[in-house]
Amino acid sequence: MALSVLGSARAAIDGQWKTEFDTQVGVQKDIYVLKADGEKLTGKAVWERADQKGETELTEGKITG
């Protein structure tokens, strides 16, 4: 999964970002755990859909701007 972020506040990106929204298939929850290192952005996305949970490694993120 690729993720691109624009902005100069790289340190403010580090940490956990939570999302939750209602869709036609029910509530979807995601937690993004991000770490910026210069222009490189890595981390993971933890997701929950109905009774299923999963995790995706974020390896090719880039911070520009």
PDB file of C-alpha atoms in Angstrom:
ATOM      1  CA  MET A   1       0.000   0.000   0.000  1.00  0.00           C
ATOM      2  CA  ALA A   2       1.429   3.402  -0.946  1.00  0.00           C
ATOM      3  CA  LEU A   3       0.672   6.552   1.041  1.00  0.00           C
ATOM      4  CA  SER A   4       1.677  10.110   0.199  1.00  0.00           C
ATOM      5  CA  VAL A   5       1.455  13.057   2.597  1.00  0.00           C
ATOM      6  CA  LEU A   6       1.953  16.727   1.763  1.00  0.00           C
ATOM      7  CA  GLY A   7       3.285  19.157   4.351  1.00  0.00           C
ATOM      8  CA  SER A   8       6.303  20.316   6.284  1.00  0.00           C
ATOM      9  CA  ALA A   9       5.332  19.173   9.790  1.00  0.00           C
ATOM     10  CA  ARG A  10       6.835  15.683   9.530  1.00  0.00           C
ATOM     11  CA  ALA A  11       7.098  15.140  13.290  1.00  0.00           C
ATOM     12  CA  ALA A  12       3.370  15.856  13.650  1.00  0.00           C
ATOM     13  CA  ILE A  13       2.665  12.840  11.424  1.00  0.00           C
ATOM     14  CA  ASP A  14       4.243  10.308  13.803  1.00  0.00           C
ATOM     15  CA  GLY A  15       1.801   8.391  15.959  1.00  0.00           C
ATOM     16  CA  GLN A  16      -1.629   6.774  15.750  1.00  0.00           C
ATOM     17  CA  TRP A  17      -4.421   8.151  13.587  1.00  0.00           C
ATOM     18  CA  LYS A  18      -7.884   6.624  14.058  1.00  0.00           C
ATOM     19  CA  THR A  19     -10.788   6.702  11.616  1.00  0.00           C
ATOM     20  CA  GLU A  20     -14.313   5.363  11.909  1.00  0.00           C
ATOM     21  CA  PHE A  21     -17.091   5.810   9.403  1.00  0.00           C
ATOM     22  CA  ASP A  22     -20.424   4.277   8.488  1.00  0.00           C
ATOM     23  CA  THR A  23     -20.830   2.657   5.076  1.00  0.00           C
ATOM     24  CA  GLN A  24     -23.426   0.588   3.273  1.00  0.00           C
ATOM     25  CA  VAL A  25     -21.744  -2.540   4.664  1.00  0.00           C
ATOM     26  CA  GLY A  26     -21.526  -1.226   8.232  1.00  0.00           C
ATOM     27  CA  VAL A  27     -19.062   0.686  10.388  1.00  0.00           C
ATOM     28  CA  GLN A  28     -15.457   0.562   9.212  1.00  0.00           C
ATOM     29  CA  LYS A  29     -12.622   1.314  11.625  1.00  0.00           C
ATOM     30  CA  ASP A  30      -8.985   1.955  10.755  1.00  0.00           C
ATOM     31  CA  ILE A  31      -5.930   2.837  12.823  1.00  0.00           C
ATOM     32  CA  TYR A  32      -2.851   4.138  11.019  1.00  0.00           C
ATOM     33  CA  VAL A  33       0.433   3.912  12.927  1.00  0.00           C
ATOM     34  CA  LEU A  34       2.865   6.218  11.102  1.00  0.00           C
ATOM     35  CA  LYS A  35       6.565   7.040  11.401  1.00  0.00           C
ATOM     36  CA  ALA A  36       8.271   9.753   9.342  1.00  0.00           C
ATOM     37  CA  ASP A  37      12.026   9.679   8.642  1.00  0.00           C
ATOM     38  CA  GLY A  38      12.984  12.559   6.355  1.00  0.00           C
ATOM     39  CA  GLU A  39      10.843  12.093   3.237  1.00  0.00           C
ATOM     40  CA  LYS A  40      10.232   8.408   4.006  1.00  0.00           C
ATOM     41  CA  LEU A  41       6.931   7.377   5.639  1.00  0.00           C
ATOM     42  CA  THR A  42       6.392   3.875   7.045  1.00  0.00           C
ATOM     43  CA  GLY A  43       3.991   2.201   9.426  1.00  0.00           C
ATOM     44  CA  LYS A  44       0.940   0.015   9.333  1.00  0.00           C
ATOM     45  CA  ALA A  45      -2.807   0.184   8.818  1.00  0.00           C
ATOM     46  CA  VAL A  46      -4.925  -1.879  11.190  1.00  0.00           C
ATOM     47  CA  TRP A  47      -8.498  -2.337   9.990  1.00  0.00           C
ATOM     48  CA  GLU A  48     -11.764  -3.741  11.266  1.00  0.00           C
ATOM     49  CA  ARG A  49     -14.748  -4.610   9.060  1.00  0.00           C
ATOM     50  CA  ALA A  50     -17.743  -6.250  10.724  1.00  0.00           C
ATOM     51  CA  ASP A  51     -16.217  -9.256  12.526  1.00  0.00           C
ATOM     52  CA  GLN A  52     -12.965  -9.294  10.514  1.00  0.00           C
ATOM     53  CA  LYS A  53      -9.682  -7.654  11.468  1.00  0.00           C
ATOM     54  CA  GLY A  54      -6.469  -7.269   9.538  1.00  0.00           C
ATOM     55  CA  GLU A  55      -3.211  -5.395   9.209  1.00  0.00           C
ATOM     56  CA  THR A  56      -1.370  -3.960   6.210  1.00  0.00           C
ATOM     57  CA  GLU A  57       2.273  -2.859   6.275  1.00  0.00           C
ATOM     58  CA  LEU A  58       2.915   0.625   4.833  1.00  0.00           C
ATOM     59  CA  THR A  59       6.334   0.580   3.206  1.00  0.00           C
ATOM     60  CA  GLU A  60       6.458   3.029   0.306  1.00  0.00           C
ATOM     61  CA  GLY A  61       5.051   6.226   1.795  1.00  0.00           C
ATOM     62  CA  LYS A  62       6.587   9.538   0.824  1.00  0.00           C
ATOM     63  CA  ILE A  63       6.366  13.006   2.389  1.00  0.00           C
ATOM     64  CA  THR A  64       6.690  15.896  -0.038  1.00  0.00           C
ATOM     65  CA  GLY A  65       6.296  19.649   0.206  1.00  0.00           C
TER      66      GLY A  65
END
